[in-house]
Short mmCIF file of C-alpha atoms in Angstrom, two decimals:
data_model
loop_
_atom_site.label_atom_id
_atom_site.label_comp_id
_atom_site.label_asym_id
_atom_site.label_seq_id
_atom_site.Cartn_x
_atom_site.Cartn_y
_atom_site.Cartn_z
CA UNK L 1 49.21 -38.53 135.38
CA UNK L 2 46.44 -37.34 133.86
CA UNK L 3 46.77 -34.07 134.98
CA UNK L 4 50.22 -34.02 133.27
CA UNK L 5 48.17 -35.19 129.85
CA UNK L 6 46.13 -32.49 129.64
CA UNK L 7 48.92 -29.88 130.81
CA UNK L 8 51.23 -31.60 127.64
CA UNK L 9 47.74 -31.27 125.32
CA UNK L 10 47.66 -27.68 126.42
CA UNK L 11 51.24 -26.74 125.56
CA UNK L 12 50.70 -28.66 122.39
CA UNK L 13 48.13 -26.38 121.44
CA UNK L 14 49.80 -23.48 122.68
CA UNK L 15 52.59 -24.55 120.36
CA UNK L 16 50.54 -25.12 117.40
CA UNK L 17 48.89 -21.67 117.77
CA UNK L 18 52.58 -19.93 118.33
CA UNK L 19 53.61 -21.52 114.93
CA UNK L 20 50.60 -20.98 112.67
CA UNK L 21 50.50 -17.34 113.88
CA UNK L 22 54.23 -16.93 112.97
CA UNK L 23 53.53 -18.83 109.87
CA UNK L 24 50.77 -16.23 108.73
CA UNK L 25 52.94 -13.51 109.63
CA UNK L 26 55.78 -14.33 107.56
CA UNK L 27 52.90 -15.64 104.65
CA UNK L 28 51.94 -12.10 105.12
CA UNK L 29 54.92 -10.21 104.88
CA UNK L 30 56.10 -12.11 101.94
CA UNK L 31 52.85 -11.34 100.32
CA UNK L 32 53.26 -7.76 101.12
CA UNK L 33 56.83 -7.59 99.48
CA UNK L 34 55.82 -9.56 96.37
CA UNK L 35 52.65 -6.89 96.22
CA UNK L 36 55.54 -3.93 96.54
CA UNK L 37 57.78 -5.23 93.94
CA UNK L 38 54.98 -6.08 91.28
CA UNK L 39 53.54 -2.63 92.47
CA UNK L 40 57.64 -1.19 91.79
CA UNK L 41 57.54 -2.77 88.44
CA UNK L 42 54.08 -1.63 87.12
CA UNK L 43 55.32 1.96 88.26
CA UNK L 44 58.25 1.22 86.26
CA UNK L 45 57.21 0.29 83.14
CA UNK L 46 54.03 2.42 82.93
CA UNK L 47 56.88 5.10 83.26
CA UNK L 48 59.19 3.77 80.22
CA UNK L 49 56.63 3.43 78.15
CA UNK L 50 54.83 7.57 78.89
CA UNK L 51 58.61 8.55 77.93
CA UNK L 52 58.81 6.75 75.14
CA UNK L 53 55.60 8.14 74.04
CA UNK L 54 56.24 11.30 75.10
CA UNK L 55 59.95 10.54 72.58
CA UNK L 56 57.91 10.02 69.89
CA UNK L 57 55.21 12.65 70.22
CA UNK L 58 58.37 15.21 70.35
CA UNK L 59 59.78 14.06 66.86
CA UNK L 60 56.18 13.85 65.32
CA UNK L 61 55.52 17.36 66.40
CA UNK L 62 59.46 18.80 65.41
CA UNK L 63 59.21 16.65 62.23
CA UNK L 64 56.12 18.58 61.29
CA UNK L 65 57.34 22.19 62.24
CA UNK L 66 60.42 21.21 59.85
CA UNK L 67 58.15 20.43 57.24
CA UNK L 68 55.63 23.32 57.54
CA UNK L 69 59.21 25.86 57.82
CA UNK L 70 60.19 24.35 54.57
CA UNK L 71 56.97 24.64 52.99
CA UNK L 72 57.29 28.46 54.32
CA UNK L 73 60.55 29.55 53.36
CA UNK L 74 59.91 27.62 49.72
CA UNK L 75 56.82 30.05 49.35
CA UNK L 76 58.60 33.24 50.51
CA UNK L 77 61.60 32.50 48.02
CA UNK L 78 58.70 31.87 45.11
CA UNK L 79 57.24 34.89 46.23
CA UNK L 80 60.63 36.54 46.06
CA UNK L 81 61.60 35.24 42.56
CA UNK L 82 57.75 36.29 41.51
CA UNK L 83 58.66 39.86 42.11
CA UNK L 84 61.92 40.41 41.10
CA UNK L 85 60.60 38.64 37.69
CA UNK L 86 57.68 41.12 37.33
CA UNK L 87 59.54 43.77 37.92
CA UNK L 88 62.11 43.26 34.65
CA UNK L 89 58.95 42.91 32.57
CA UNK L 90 56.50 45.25 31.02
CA UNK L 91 53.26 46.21 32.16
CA UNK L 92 50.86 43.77 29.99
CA UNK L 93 53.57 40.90 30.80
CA UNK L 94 54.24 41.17 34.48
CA UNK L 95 50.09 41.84 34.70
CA UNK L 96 49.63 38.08 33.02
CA UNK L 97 52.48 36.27 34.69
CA UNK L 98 51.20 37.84 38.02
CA UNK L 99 47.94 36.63 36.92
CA UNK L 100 49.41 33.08 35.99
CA UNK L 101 51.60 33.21 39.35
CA UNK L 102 48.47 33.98 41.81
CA UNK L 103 46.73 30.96 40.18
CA UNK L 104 49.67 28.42 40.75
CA UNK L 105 50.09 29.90 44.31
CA UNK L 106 46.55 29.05 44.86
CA UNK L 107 46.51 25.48 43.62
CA UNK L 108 49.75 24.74 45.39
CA UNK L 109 48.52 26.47 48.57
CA UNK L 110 45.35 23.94 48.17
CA UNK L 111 48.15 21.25 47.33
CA UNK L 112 49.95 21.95 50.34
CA UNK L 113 46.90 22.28 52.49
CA UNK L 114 45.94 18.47 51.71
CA UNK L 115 49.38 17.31 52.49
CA UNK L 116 49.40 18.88 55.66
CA UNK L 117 46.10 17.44 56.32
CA UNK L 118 47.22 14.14 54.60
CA UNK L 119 50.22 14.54 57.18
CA UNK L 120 48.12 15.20 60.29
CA UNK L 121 45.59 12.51 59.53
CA UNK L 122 48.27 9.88 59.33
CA UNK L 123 50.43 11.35 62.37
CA UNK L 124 47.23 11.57 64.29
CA UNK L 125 46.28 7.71 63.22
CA UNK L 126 49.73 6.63 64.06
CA UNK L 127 49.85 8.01 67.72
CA UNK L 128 46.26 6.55 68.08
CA UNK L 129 48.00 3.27 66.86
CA UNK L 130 50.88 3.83 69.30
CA UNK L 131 48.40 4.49 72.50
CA UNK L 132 46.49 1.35 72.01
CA UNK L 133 49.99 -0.59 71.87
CA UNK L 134 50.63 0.88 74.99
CA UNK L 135 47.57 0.53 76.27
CA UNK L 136 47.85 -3.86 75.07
CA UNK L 137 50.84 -3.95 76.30
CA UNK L 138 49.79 -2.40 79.60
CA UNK L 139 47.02 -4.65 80.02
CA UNK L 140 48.79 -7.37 79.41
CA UNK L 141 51.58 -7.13 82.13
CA UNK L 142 48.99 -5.99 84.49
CA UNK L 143 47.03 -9.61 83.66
CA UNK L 144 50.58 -11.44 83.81
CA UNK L 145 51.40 -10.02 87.15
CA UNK L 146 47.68 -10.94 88.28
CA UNK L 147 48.30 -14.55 87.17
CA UNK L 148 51.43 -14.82 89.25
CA UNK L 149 50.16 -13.29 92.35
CA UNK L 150 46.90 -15.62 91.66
CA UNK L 151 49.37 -18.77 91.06
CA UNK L 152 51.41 -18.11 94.16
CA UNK L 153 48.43 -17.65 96.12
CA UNK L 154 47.33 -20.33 94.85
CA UNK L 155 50.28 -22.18 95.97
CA UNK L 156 50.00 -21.03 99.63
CA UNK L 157 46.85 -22.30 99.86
CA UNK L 158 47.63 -25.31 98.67
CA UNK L 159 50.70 -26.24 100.92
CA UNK L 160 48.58 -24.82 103.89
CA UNK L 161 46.14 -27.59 102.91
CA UNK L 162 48.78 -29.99 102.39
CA UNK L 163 50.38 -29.43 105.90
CA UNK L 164 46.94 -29.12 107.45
CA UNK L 165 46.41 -32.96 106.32
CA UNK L 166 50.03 -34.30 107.38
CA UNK L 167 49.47 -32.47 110.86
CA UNK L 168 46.01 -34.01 111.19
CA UNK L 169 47.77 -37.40 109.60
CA UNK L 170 50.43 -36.89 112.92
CA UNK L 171 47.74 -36.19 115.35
CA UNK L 172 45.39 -39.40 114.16
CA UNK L 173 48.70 -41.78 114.41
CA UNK L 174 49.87 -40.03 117.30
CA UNK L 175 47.02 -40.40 119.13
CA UNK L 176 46.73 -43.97 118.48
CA UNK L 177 50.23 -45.17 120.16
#
């Protein structure tokens, strides 16, 4: 009989063993898939939101090129209606309007030049602005996926604990009958 009692205790242990181990695995490999898909996601988003920079950056950069070709072609057709204007005049008046003209060319060249640079300096503080959005938002679904990782582990622990205490509860009443 008590040879039979300690072969039961045995397989009891044996049992125990068999179960926690395929407990942990399949604790593992859940924790490995919820790792992948967080890992899926991050990859994800951190891809949306490069494009949608990379969106933006484009129509900064063509919005600018359309500006400086208007700026351009407006100066060639002033340059254009300067000549054609100088030439129907005499010599004294075409010398002063040239005169006139290459001093209102200048000031609107220097006009022009702090609008561009008006126009870069707030482009250049507005993709700043737009990269440290990205960068919060970033951060902040990398700390929301850390809390839910943290919370399920968390969890597992937890029920582990729980189920340590109602197998230890089983074995203390079990072992009193």
């Amino acid at each position: 009989m008590k040879q039979f009692q300690q072969v039961k205790q045995a397989a009891i242990i044996i049992q125990r063993h068999w179960v926690a181990t395929l407990k942990a695995r399949q604790q593992q490999k859940q924790f490995q898939q919820t790792r992948e898909a967080v890992i899926t996601i991050q990859r994800y988003w951190v891809a949306t939101l490069k494009a949608r920079l990379q969106h933006k950056q484009f129509f900064l950069t063509r919005r600018a090129a359309i500006t400086i070709q208007r700026h351009w072609t407006a100066t060639l057709s002033t340059r254009q209606q300067l000549k054609q204007y100088h030439n129907s005049r005499g010599a004294v008046i075409t010398i002063q309007r040239y005169w006139g003209a290459t001093l209102k060319a200048r000031q609107q060249q220097r006009q022009f030049q702090q609008i561009k640079q008006a126009a870069i300096t707030i482009q250049t503080h507005w993709v700043a602005t737009l990269r440290t959005r990205q960068q919060q938002k970033h951060f902040l679904l990398a700390r929301r996926a850390a809390i839910i990782i943290q919370r399920h582990w968390v969890a597992t622990l937890k029920a582990r604990e729980q189920k340590k205490q109602c197998q230890q509860t089983r074995d203390a009443t079990g072992s009193q009958h």
